mmCIF file of C-alpha atoms (C1' of nucleotides) in Angstrom:
data_model
loop_
_atom_site.group_PDB
_atom_site.id
_atom_site.type_symbol
_atom_site.label_atom_id
_atom_site.label_comp_id
_atom_site.label_asym_id
_atom_site.label_seq_id
_atom_site.Cartn_x
_atom_site.Cartn_y
_atom_site.Cartn_z
ATOM 1 C CA MET A 1 2.707 -0.970 19.209
ATOM 2 C CA THR A 2 2.294 -2.997 22.724
ATOM 3 C CA ASN A 3 0.168 -5.402 21.051
ATOM 4 C CA ASN A 4 -0.018 -9.247 19.641
ATOM 5 C CA GLN A 5 1.915 -10.358 22.000
ATOM 6 C CA THR A 6 -0.462 -12.522 23.595
ATOM 7 C CA ARG A 7 0.216 -16.407 24.993
ATOM 8 C CA SER A 8 4.354 -16.581 25.556
ATOM 9 C CA ASP A 9 6.468 -15.579 22.178
ATOM 10 C CA GLN A 10 8.628 -17.848 21.553
ATOM 11 C CA GLY A 11 11.834 -16.610 20.699
ATOM 12 C CA ALA A 12 13.379 -15.776 17.550
ATOM 13 C CA SER A 13 15.554 -19.484 17.410
ATOM 14 C CA GLY A 14 15.447 -22.565 18.450
ATOM 15 C CA GLU A 15 13.009 -25.040 16.931
ATOM 16 C CA GLY A 16 9.998 -24.795 18.685
ATOM 17 C CA VAL A 17 8.624 -22.154 16.181
ATOM 18 C CA ASP A 18 4.971 -21.535 15.452
ATOM 19 C CA PRO A 19 4.490 -21.000 12.006
ATOM 20 C CA LEU A 20 1.304 -19.561 12.410
ATOM 21 C CA ARG A 21 2.377 -17.004 15.147
ATOM 22 C CA LEU A 22 5.450 -16.069 13.218
ATOM 23 C CA ASP A 23 3.327 -15.600 10.181
ATOM 24 C CA LEU A 24 1.090 -13.094 12.038
ATOM 25 C CA GLN A 25 3.798 -11.319 13.285
ATOM 26 C CA LEU A 26 5.779 -10.909 10.167
ATOM 27 C CA CYS A 27 2.641 -9.928 8.412
ATOM 28 C CA PHE A 28 2.059 -7.070 11.139
ATOM 29 C CA ALA A 29 5.584 -6.155 11.086
ATOM 30 C CA LEU A 30 6.105 -5.718 7.259
ATOM 31 C CA TYR A 31 2.557 -4.248 6.342
ATOM 32 C CA GLY A 32 3.368 -1.729 9.307
ATOM 33 C CA ALA A 33 7.366 -0.443 8.063
ATOM 34 C CA SER A 34 5.997 -0.399 4.708
ATOM 35 C CA ASN A 35 3.491 2.455 6.021
ATOM 36 C CA ARG A 36 5.324 3.911 8.583
ATOM 37 C CA VAL A 37 8.177 4.088 5.727
ATOM 38 C CA THR A 38 5.874 5.845 3.615
ATOM 39 C CA ARG A 39 4.689 8.216 6.198
ATOM 40 C CA LEU A 40 8.311 9.241 7.283
ATOM 41 C CA TYR A 41 9.391 10.271 3.571
ATOM 42 C CA ARG A 42 5.672 12.419 2.806
ATOM 43 C CA PRO A 43 6.936 15.490 4.598
ATOM 44 C CA LEU A 44 10.354 15.303 3.053
ATOM 45 C CA LEU A 45 8.977 14.521 -0.364
ATOM 46 C CA ALA A 46 6.311 16.904 0.100
ATOM 47 C CA PRO A 47 8.288 20.191 -0.505
ATOM 48 C CA LEU A 48 9.648 18.644 -4.370
ATOM 49 C CA GLY A 49 5.950 18.046 -5.183
ATOM 50 C CA LEU A 50 6.392 14.170 -5.313
ATOM 51 C CA THR A 51 4.426 11.226 -3.294
ATOM 52 C CA TYR A 52 6.526 8.198 -2.427
ATOM 53 C CA PRO A 53 5.683 6.186 -5.072
ATOM 54 C CA GLN A 54 6.797 8.918 -7.449
ATOM 55 C CA TYR A 55 9.789 9.338 -5.615
ATOM 56 C CA LEU A 56 10.729 5.571 -6.599
ATOM 57 C CA VAL A 57 9.730 6.006 -10.400
ATOM 58 C CA MET A 58 12.488 9.198 -10.345
ATOM 59 C CA LEU A 59 14.947 7.533 -8.727
ATOM 60 C CA VAL A 60 14.774 4.487 -11.316
ATOM 61 C CA LEU A 61 14.499 7.190 -14.219
ATOM 62 C CA TRP A 62 17.425 8.872 -12.722
ATOM 63 C CA GLU A 63 19.702 5.804 -12.877
ATOM 64 C CA ARG A 64 18.318 5.547 -16.560
ATOM 65 C CA ALA A 65 15.851 7.393 -18.756
ATOM 66 C CA PRO A 66 14.275 7.184 -21.413
ATOM 67 C CA ARG A 67 12.320 3.934 -20.719
ATOM 68 C CA SER A 68 9.361 2.175 -22.029
ATOM 69 C CA VAL A 69 6.510 2.031 -19.369
ATOM 70 C CA GLY A 70 6.666 -1.861 -19.281
ATOM 71 C CA ASP A 71 10.535 -1.566 -18.331
ATOM 72 C CA LEU A 72 9.608 0.939 -15.505
ATOM 73 C CA GLY A 73 7.081 -1.612 -14.209
ATOM 74 C CA GLN A 74 9.484 -4.630 -14.416
ATOM 75 C CA ALA A 75 11.920 -2.298 -12.097
ATOM 76 C CA LEU A 76 9.310 -1.203 -9.745
ATOM 77 C CA ASP A 77 7.517 -4.490 -9.575
ATOM 78 C CA LEU A 78 4.343 -2.636 -10.811
ATOM 79 C CA ASP A 79 1.873 -2.979 -13.559
ATOM 80 C CA SER A 80 0.538 -0.416 -16.072
ATOM 81 C CA GLY A 81 -2.923 -0.143 -14.154
ATOM 82 C CA THR A 82 -0.846 1.554 -11.365
ATOM 83 C CA LEU A 83 2.102 3.160 -13.393
ATOM 84 C CA THR A 84 -0.388 4.790 -16.048
ATOM 85 C CA PRO A 85 -2.161 7.278 -14.100
ATOM 86 C CA LEU A 86 0.929 7.809 -11.661
ATOM 87 C CA LEU A 87 2.786 9.060 -14.634
ATOM 88 C CA LYS A 88 0.065 10.977 -16.409
ATOM 89 C CA ARG A 89 0.084 13.284 -12.955
ATOM 90 C CA MET A 90 4.110 13.201 -13.361
ATOM 91 C CA GLU A 91 3.412 14.436 -16.917
ATOM 92 C CA THR A 92 1.119 17.375 -15.777
ATOM 93 C CA GLN A 93 3.508 18.156 -13.276
ATOM 94 C CA GLY A 94 5.822 18.719 -16.276
ATOM 95 C CA LEU A 95 8.720 15.966 -14.801
ATOM 96 C CA VAL A 96 8.711 13.334 -17.147
ATOM 97 C CA GLY A 97 7.620 13.492 -20.961
ATOM 98 C CA ARG A 98 5.437 10.280 -22.468
ATOM 99 C CA ALA A 99 5.418 9.607 -26.118
ATOM 100 C CA ARG A 100 4.805 6.506 -28.515
ATOM 101 C CA ASP A 101 7.781 4.806 -29.477
ATOM 102 C CA PRO A 102 8.111 5.298 -33.500
ATOM 103 C CA ARG A 103 10.020 2.215 -33.588
ATOM 104 C CA ASP A 104 7.097 0.383 -32.183
ATOM 105 C CA GLU A 105 3.924 2.099 -31.871
ATOM 106 C CA ARG A 106 3.065 -0.235 -28.963
ATOM 107 C CA ARG A 107 5.240 1.432 -26.434
ATOM 108 C CA VAL A 108 5.451 4.548 -24.506
ATOM 109 C CA ILE A 109 8.291 6.020 -23.585
ATOM 110 C CA VAL A 110 8.716 8.001 -20.548
ATOM 111 C CA SER A 111 11.514 10.297 -20.523
ATOM 112 C CA LEU A 112 12.774 12.848 -18.109
ATOM 113 C CA THR A 113 12.263 16.622 -19.015
ATOM 114 C CA GLU A 114 14.650 19.297 -17.693
ATOM 115 C CA LYS A 115 12.506 20.164 -14.553
ATOM 116 C CA GLY A 116 12.404 16.105 -13.571
ATOM 117 C CA ALA A 117 16.178 16.212 -14.239
ATOM 118 C CA ALA A 118 17.124 19.067 -12.144
ATOM 119 C CA LEU A 119 14.838 17.769 -9.318
ATOM 120 C CA ARG A 120 17.796 15.076 -8.834
ATOM 121 C CA GLY A 121 19.731 17.531 -6.870
ATOM 122 C CA PRO A 122 17.169 18.617 -4.407
ATOM 123 C CA ALA A 123 16.295 14.925 -3.908
ATOM 124 C CA GLY A 124 19.973 13.973 -3.418
ATOM 125 C CA ALA A 125 19.551 15.674 0.550
ATOM 126 C CA VAL A 126 16.066 13.243 1.102
ATOM 127 C CA PRO A 127 17.976 9.793 2.066
ATOM 128 C CA GLY A 128 20.462 11.483 4.347
ATOM 129 C CA GLN A 129 17.661 13.328 6.063
ATOM 130 C CA LEU A 130 15.704 10.312 6.458
ATOM 131 C CA VAL A 131 18.812 8.344 7.876
ATOM 132 C CA CYS A 132 19.765 11.147 10.026
ATOM 133 C CA ARG A 133 16.085 10.892 11.831
ATOM 134 C CA LEU A 134 16.225 7.222 12.158
ATOM 135 C CA GLY A 135 19.576 7.109 13.563
ATOM 136 C CA GLY A 136 21.024 4.317 14.946
ATOM 137 C CA ASP A 137 23.461 1.572 13.184
ATOM 138 C CA LEU A 138 23.880 1.788 9.437
ATOM 139 C CA GLY A 139 25.008 -1.922 10.018
ATOM 140 C CA ASP A 140 21.609 -2.864 10.655
ATOM 141 C CA LEU A 141 19.904 -1.382 7.612
ATOM 142 C CA ALA A 142 22.313 -2.952 5.553
ATOM 143 C CA ALA A 143 21.680 -6.351 7.229
ATOM 144 C CA LEU A 144 17.718 -6.096 6.728
ATOM 145 C CA ARG A 145 18.317 -5.235 3.243
ATOM 146 C CA THR A 146 20.117 -8.172 2.529
ATOM 147 C CA ALA A 147 17.177 -10.201 4.535
ATOM 148 C CA LEU A 148 14.354 -8.339 2.624
ATOM 149 C CA GLN A 149 16.162 -9.315 -0.754
ATOM 150 C CA ALA A 150 16.203 -12.445 0.051
ATOM 151 C CA LEU A 151 12.515 -12.506 1.125
ATOM 152 C CA ASN A 152 11.894 -10.949 -2.230
ATOM 153 C CA ARG A 153 13.625 -13.726 -4.335
ATOM 154 C CA ARG A 154 11.803 -16.366 -2.489
ATOM 155 C CA LEU A 155 8.317 -14.339 -2.921
ATOM 156 C CA ASP A 156 9.139 -14.152 -6.774
ATOM 157 C CA ALA A 157 9.767 -17.896 -6.740
ATOM 158 C CA ALA A 158 6.553 -18.924 -4.788
ATOM 159 C CA ASP A 159 4.418 -16.443 -7.243
ATOM 160 C CA GLY A 160 4.953 -18.235 -10.140
ATOM 161 C CA ALA A 161 4.758 -21.595 -8.518
ATOM 162 C CA LEU A 162 1.703 -23.572 -8.370
ATOM 163 C CA PRO A 163 -1.249 -21.029 -9.765
ATOM 164 C CA MET B 1 12.823 -9.248 -10.404
ATOM 165 C CA THR B 2 16.626 -8.933 -11.401
ATOM 166 C CA ASN B 3 16.753 -5.399 -11.387
ATOM 167 C CA ASN B 4 18.179 -2.198 -9.523
ATOM 168 C CA GLN B 5 21.776 -3.988 -9.187
ATOM 169 C CA THR B 6 23.444 -1.294 -10.861
ATOM 170 C CA ARG B 7 27.212 -0.840 -10.011
ATOM 171 C CA SER B 8 29.059 -2.583 -8.084
ATOM 172 C CA ASP B 9 26.451 -3.170 -4.762
ATOM 173 C CA GLN B 10 28.604 -2.945 -1.891
ATOM 174 C CA GLY B 11 28.295 -5.720 0.617
ATOM 175 C CA ALA B 12 26.419 -6.158 3.623
ATOM 176 C CA SER B 13 29.002 -5.575 5.935
ATOM 177 C CA GLY B 14 32.189 -3.641 6.369
ATOM 178 C CA GLU B 15 32.548 0.240 6.786
ATOM 179 C CA GLY B 16 32.217 1.296 3.236
ATOM 180 C CA VAL B 17 28.656 1.719 3.410
ATOM 181 C CA ASP B 18 26.904 4.293 1.376
ATOM 182 C CA PRO B 19 23.925 5.842 2.836
ATOM 183 C CA LEU B 20 22.100 7.093 -0.193
ATOM 184 C CA ARG B 21 22.682 3.605 -2.020
ATOM 185 C CA LEU B 22 21.659 1.850 1.221
ATOM 186 C CA ASP B 23 18.470 3.897 1.599
ATOM 187 C CA LEU B 24 17.261 3.276 -2.092
ATOM 188 C CA GLN B 25 17.899 -0.433 -2.261
ATOM 189 C CA LEU B 26 16.126 -0.589 1.198
ATOM 190 C CA CYS B 27 13.219 1.507 -0.032
ATOM 191 C CA PHE B 28 12.631 -0.471 -3.131
ATOM 192 C CA ALA B 29 13.363 -3.939 -1.300
ATOM 193 C CA LEU B 30 10.614 -2.961 1.677
ATOM 194 C CA TYR B 31 8.076 -1.663 -0.832
ATOM 195 C CA GLY B 32 8.391 -4.525 -3.059
ATOM 196 C CA ALA B 33 8.456 -6.970 -0.346
ATOM 197 C CA SER B 34 4.933 -5.892 1.179
ATOM 198 C CA ASN B 35 3.620 -5.562 -2.697
ATOM 199 C CA ARG B 36 4.681 -8.952 -3.007
ATOM 200 C CA VAL B 37 3.179 -10.428 0.428
ATOM 201 C CA THR B 38 -0.329 -8.802 -0.696
ATOM 202 C CA ARG B 39 -0.185 -10.297 -4.104
ATOM 203 C CA LEU B 40 0.499 -13.505 -2.810
ATOM 204 C CA TYR B 41 -2.009 -13.549 -0.096
ATOM 205 C CA ARG B 42 -4.825 -12.563 -2.523
ATOM 206 C CA PRO B 43 -5.588 -15.942 -3.790
ATOM 207 C CA LEU B 44 -5.524 -17.740 -0.764
ATOM 208 C CA LEU B 45 -7.695 -15.211 1.081
ATOM 209 C CA ALA B 46 -10.110 -15.098 -1.888
ATOM 210 C CA PRO B 47 -12.017 -18.108 -1.160
ATOM 211 C CA LEU B 48 -12.608 -16.494 2.384
ATOM 212 C CA GLY B 49 -14.156 -13.354 0.644
ATOM 213 C CA LEU B 50 -11.074 -11.277 2.540
ATOM 214 C CA THR B 51 -8.437 -8.808 1.280
ATOM 215 C CA TYR B 52 -5.505 -8.764 2.761
ATOM 216 C CA PRO B 53 -6.138 -5.938 4.833
ATOM 217 C CA GLN B 54 -9.038 -7.239 6.005
ATOM 218 C CA TYR B 55 -7.497 -10.460 6.967
ATOM 219 C CA LEU B 56 -5.051 -8.456 8.938
ATOM 220 C CA VAL B 57 -8.340 -6.793 10.805
ATOM 221 C CA MET B 58 -10.093 -10.248 11.339
ATOM 222 C CA LEU B 59 -6.607 -11.840 12.927
ATOM 223 C CA VAL B 60 -6.613 -8.901 15.483
ATOM 224 C CA LEU B 61 -10.250 -9.547 16.045
ATOM 225 C CA TRP B 62 -9.790 -13.023 16.692
ATOM 226 C CA GLU B 63 -7.309 -12.268 19.505
ATOM 227 C CA ARG B 64 -9.925 -10.062 20.993
ATOM 228 C CA ALA B 65 -13.268 -9.053 20.309
ATOM 229 C CA PRO B 66 -15.217 -6.553 20.259
ATOM 230 C CA ARG B 67 -12.889 -3.958 20.384
ATOM 231 C CA SER B 68 -13.301 0.144 19.220
ATOM 232 C CA VAL B 69 -12.601 1.467 16.371
ATOM 233 C CA GLY B 70 -9.625 3.333 17.735
ATOM 234 C CA ASP B 71 -8.357 0.277 19.632
ATOM 235 C CA LEU B 72 -8.197 -1.420 16.159
ATOM 236 C CA GLY B 73 -6.372 1.567 14.813
ATOM 237 C CA GLN B 74 -3.555 1.540 16.909
ATOM 238 C CA ALA B 75 -3.254 -2.470 16.991
ATOM 239 C CA LEU B 76 -2.911 -1.898 12.736
ATOM 240 C CA ASP B 77 -1.132 1.649 12.871
ATOM 241 C CA LEU B 78 -4.188 2.743 10.493
ATOM 242 C CA ASP B 79 -6.343 5.827 11.046
ATOM 243 C CA SER B 80 -10.057 6.065 10.895
ATOM 244 C CA GLY B 81 -10.228 7.434 7.563
ATOM 245 C CA THR B 82 -9.112 3.914 6.237
ATOM 246 C CA LEU B 83 -11.042 1.794 8.760
ATOM 247 C CA THR B 84 -14.159 3.337 8.303
ATOM 248 C CA PRO B 85 -14.780 2.278 4.851
ATOM 249 C CA LEU B 86 -12.951 -1.320 5.351
ATOM 250 C CA LEU B 87 -15.454 -1.844 8.304
ATOM 251 C CA LYS B 88 -18.291 -1.009 6.516
ATOM 252 C CA ARG B 89 -17.445 -3.431 3.896
ATOM 253 C CA MET B 90 -16.869 -6.083 6.395
ATOM 254 C CA GLU B 91 -20.293 -5.311 8.438
ATOM 255 C CA THR B 92 -22.258 -5.850 4.638
ATOM 256 C CA GLN B 93 -20.298 -8.933 4.055
ATOM 257 C CA GLY B 94 -21.958 -10.000 7.522
ATOM 258 C CA LEU B 95 -18.113 -10.772 9.372
ATOM 259 C CA VAL B 96 -18.614 -7.744 12.050
ATOM 260 C CA GLY B 97 -20.994 -5.742 13.649
ATOM 261 C CA ARG B 98 -20.616 -2.164 14.502
ATOM 262 C CA ALA B 99 -22.443 -0.139 17.397
ATOM 263 C CA ARG B 100 -21.836 2.663 19.002
ATOM 264 C CA ASP B 101 -20.685 2.115 22.769
ATOM 265 C CA PRO B 102 -23.843 3.251 24.812
ATOM 266 C CA ARG B 103 -21.293 4.120 27.915
ATOM 267 C CA ASP B 104 -19.589 6.679 25.612
ATOM 268 C CA GLU B 105 -21.758 7.662 22.224
ATOM 269 C CA ARG B 106 -18.490 8.754 20.509
ATOM 270 C CA ARG B 107 -17.206 5.257 20.251
ATOM 271 C CA VAL B 108 -18.262 2.521 17.816
ATOM 272 C CA ILE B 109 -17.596 -0.993 19.339
ATOM 273 C CA VAL B 110 -16.701 -3.555 16.296
ATOM 274 C CA SER B 111 -17.578 -7.157 17.382
ATOM 275 C CA LEU B 112 -17.588 -10.693 15.509
ATOM 276 C CA THR B 113 -20.649 -12.110 14.136
ATOM 277 C CA GLU B 114 -21.118 -15.770 14.482
ATOM 278 C CA LYS B 115 -19.813 -15.899 10.779
ATOM 279 C CA GLY B 116 -16.837 -14.127 11.328
ATOM 280 C CA ALA B 117 -15.775 -15.727 14.613
ATOM 281 C CA ALA B 118 -16.473 -19.292 12.394
ATOM 282 C CA LEU B 119 -14.164 -17.797 9.474
ATOM 283 C CA ARG B 120 -11.326 -18.504 12.158
ATOM 284 C CA GLY B 121 -11.169 -22.196 11.332
ATOM 285 C CA PRO B 122 -10.731 -21.759 7.365
ATOM 286 C CA ALA B 123 -8.357 -19.127 7.840
ATOM 287 C CA GLY B 124 -6.248 -21.178 10.280
ATOM 288 C CA ALA B 125 -4.885 -23.085 6.821
ATOM 289 C CA VAL B 126 -3.745 -19.890 5.265
ATOM 290 C CA PRO B 127 -0.367 -19.264 7.284
ATOM 291 C CA GLY B 128 0.710 -22.765 6.504
ATOM 292 C CA GLN B 129 -0.165 -22.672 3.011
ATOM 293 C CA LEU B 130 1.690 -19.587 2.636
ATOM 294 C CA VAL B 131 5.072 -20.735 4.739
ATOM 295 C CA CYS B 132 4.692 -24.276 2.526
ATOM 296 C CA ARG B 133 4.687 -22.118 -0.593
ATOM 297 C CA LEU B 134 7.813 -19.900 0.586
ATOM 298 C CA GLY B 135 9.748 -23.091 1.673
ATOM 299 C CA GLY B 136 12.676 -22.484 3.036
ATOM 300 C CA ASP B 137 14.020 -21.921 6.576
ATOM 301 C CA LEU B 138 11.725 -20.893 8.970
ATOM 302 C CA GLY B 139 14.820 -19.369 11.150
ATOM 303 C CA ASP B 140 15.297 -16.867 8.382
ATOM 304 C CA LEU B 141 11.600 -15.585 8.868
ATOM 305 C CA ALA B 142 11.844 -15.619 12.519
ATOM 306 C CA ALA B 143 15.065 -13.095 12.240
ATOM 307 C CA LEU B 144 13.510 -11.080 9.658
ATOM 308 C CA ARG B 145 11.101 -10.234 12.158
ATOM 309 C CA THR B 146 12.255 -9.366 14.416
ATOM 310 C CA ALA B 147 14.481 -6.673 12.482
ATOM 311 C CA LEU B 148 11.544 -5.571 11.299
ATOM 312 C CA GLN B 149 9.888 -4.952 14.416
ATOM 313 C CA ALA B 150 13.423 -3.286 15.409
ATOM 314 C CA LEU B 151 13.022 -1.256 12.452
ATOM 315 C CA ASN B 152 9.343 -0.129 13.563
ATOM 316 C CA ARG B 153 10.340 0.767 16.839
ATOM 317 C CA ARG B 154 12.881 3.329 15.424
ATOM 318 C CA LEU B 155 10.513 4.489 12.998
ATOM 319 C CA ASP B 156 7.878 5.022 15.464
ATOM 320 C CA ALA B 157 10.513 6.965 17.183
ATOM 321 C CA ALA B 158 11.677 9.064 14.584
ATOM 322 C CA ASP B 159 7.872 10.237 13.306
ATOM 323 C CA GLY B 160 7.155 11.707 16.688
ATOM 324 C CA ALA B 161 10.443 13.663 16.833
ATOM 325 C CA LEU B 162 11.224 16.651 14.771
ATOM 326 C CA PRO B 163 7.653 17.717 13.095
ATOM 327 C "C1'" DG C 1 -1.645 -11.508 -48.548
ATOM 328 C "C1'" DC C 2 -4.517 -12.643 -44.992
ATOM 329 C "C1'" DA C 3 -6.041 -14.557 -40.232
ATOM 330 C "C1'" DT C 4 -4.227 -15.666 -35.712
ATOM 331 C "C1'" DT C 5 -1.865 -15.032 -32.104
ATOM 332 C "C1'" DT C 6 0.717 -12.488 -28.780
ATOM 333 C "C1'" DT C 7 2.849 -8.277 -27.221
ATOM 334 C "C1'" DG C 8 2.498 -3.732 -24.898
ATOM 335 C "C1'" DT C 9 -0.285 -0.049 -22.969
ATOM 336 C "C1'" DA C 10 -4.432 2.105 -21.688
ATOM 337 C "C1'" DT C 11 -9.391 1.951 -19.380
ATOM 338 C "C1'" DT C 12 -12.209 0.757 -15.382
ATOM 339 C "C1'" DG C 13 -13.588 -0.930 -11.234
ATOM 340 C "C1'" DC C 14 -12.855 -1.766 -6.616
ATOM 341 C "C1'" DA C 15 -10.196 -1.741 -2.379
ATOM 342 C "C1'" DC C 16 -6.710 0.917 0.426
ATOM 343 C "C1'" DA C 17 -4.085 4.860 2.665
ATOM 344 C "C1'" DC C 18 -4.136 9.283 4.635
ATOM 345 C "C1'" DA C 19 -4.177 14.586 5.034
ATOM 346 C "C1'" DA C 20 -8.014 17.726 6.307
ATOM 347 C "C1'" DT C 21 -11.991 18.505 8.143
ATOM 348 C "C1'" DA C 22 -16.375 18.003 10.230
ATOM 349 C "C1'" DT C 23 -19.601 16.229 13.469
ATOM 350 C "C1'" DA C 24 -20.913 14.532 18.309
ATOM 351 C "C1'" DA C 25 -20.267 13.439 22.889
ATOM 352 C "C1'" DT C 26 -17.370 13.893 27.072
ATOM 353 C "C1'" DA C 27 -14.196 16.306 30.101
ATOM 354 C "C1'" DG C 28 -12.852 20.363 32.585
ATOM 355 C "C1'" DC C 29 -13.262 24.842 34.317
ATOM 356 C "C1'" DT C 30 -15.496 28.540 36.613
ATOM 357 C "C1'" DA D 1 -25.207 25.228 34.710
ATOM 358 C "C1'" DG D 2 -22.610 27.540 30.677
ATOM 359 C "C1'" DC D 3 -18.991 27.853 28.337
ATOM 360 C "C1'" DT D 4 -14.310 25.586 26.386
ATOM 361 C "C1'" DA D 5 -11.147 22.210 25.384
ATOM 362 C "C1'" DT D 6 -10.661 17.428 24.226
ATOM 363 C "C1'" DT D 7 -11.897 12.832 22.473
ATOM 364 C "C1'" DA D 8 -13.588 9.630 19.040
ATOM 365 C "C1'" DT D 9 -15.435 8.502 14.695
ATOM 366 C "C1'" DA D 10 -16.969 10.151 9.911
ATOM 367 C "C1'" DT D 11 -16.718 12.331 5.656
ATOM 368 C "C1'" DT D 12 -14.204 14.238 1.655
ATOM 369 C "C1'" DG D 13 -10.712 14.509 -1.766
ATOM 370 C "C1'" DT D 14 -6.320 12.873 -3.737
ATOM 371 C "C1'" DG D 15 -3.141 9.100 -4.828
ATOM 372 C "C1'" DT D 16 -1.805 4.484 -5.156
ATOM 373 C "C1'" DG D 17 -2.324 -0.970 -6.435
ATOM 374 C "C1'" DC D 18 -3.911 -4.597 -8.827
ATOM 375 C "C1'" DA D 19 -7.608 -7.351 -11.710
ATOM 376 C "C1'" DA D 20 -10.264 -7.594 -15.446
ATOM 377 C "C1'" DT D 21 -10.846 -6.011 -19.818
ATOM 378 C "C1'" DA D 22 -10.302 -3.923 -24.224
ATOM 379 C "C1'" DC D 23 -7.649 -2.315 -27.853
ATOM 380 C "C1'" DA D 24 -4.224 -1.801 -31.508
ATOM 381 C "C1'" DA D 25 0.433 -3.110 -33.360
ATOM 382 C "C1'" DA D 26 3.664 -6.479 -34.397
ATOM 383 C "C1'" DA D 27 4.889 -10.965 -35.434
ATOM 384 C "C1'" DT D 28 3.438 -15.893 -36.769
ATOM 385 C "C1'" DG D 29 1.480 -19.125 -39.454
ATOM 386 C "C1'" DC D 30 -1.196 -20.783 -43.567
#
DNA sequence: GCATTTTGTATTGCACACAATATAATAGCT
DNA sequence: AGCTATTATATTGTGTGCAATACAAAATGC
């Protein structure tokens, strides 16, 4: 905190917005927010034996399982190079099962074990704890979510464009 | 894209906000946005020989250099375990210099080499390219920046609280 | 029926991110 | 001075994140 406020820091609205400084501040804010959230979740997830990305995988699986690796990757916006070792660690912990789809031997189907499904209960308390720690207004967070989802749509559109 | 819209997705405002689903959606949105931004920068920074975190380090150094490792870590919200190998790679590339502070031998001072300082010119075009790719309204981005900065202040406050 | 292309995962290599620990140097206290 | 506590960085180990590549199974073309 308390840095990159050199020069005058033109306001959030109006027409005199400098794209370069805005980009710089947005990069820092987004990058920092993501790291901070991961850090804040860490102590809450450690008792469950989960890292933050593993927690996100479980959230997706709790919504619907079993699913293929590719399906998971699409939901989480991660590729197989990231998911494969992550899922193997979760398999070692007995949270998920991995097996080839007999109907298409190229696919690997990820399923919830009983232990993995049972973890949903204790994990249900985590978001509450976090929101409690954060305090403040929930409306702010809802607005932020909406803004980030809009950004993500723009980022997806920008990704497949010129390359 | 086009996922996590299960069930009805209660709106951005109003009072019937479910903290659990909000948390879930916010996590996905923030995590995904951070990854997407890194991906989008990658091809723009590759010609400069920089990764995204290295680019952030250079942004900080272009604002003010030389600085100590701890100073950099505070500005970027990263610890030495992350910065040390990152800075060593940048030193190998000839972008920065690392030297002990003669006035306090515990400190390592990171300075810009001529090559590192010269990179500021070409790098100046990067934010413009990105904003161009993103398109749309700049006001949105300014509002998002402000919202993220507010979130970061809350996250910082929540971090040092109960542990 | 066989060769080619496409599709879905896995593997490998490199670069973060951080907790835990180690190391070394300054600062404080008596 | 001598001892202890604090401070600043480095090291180590684990876990992502992604590009590039490899590989195997299915779909397609002839």
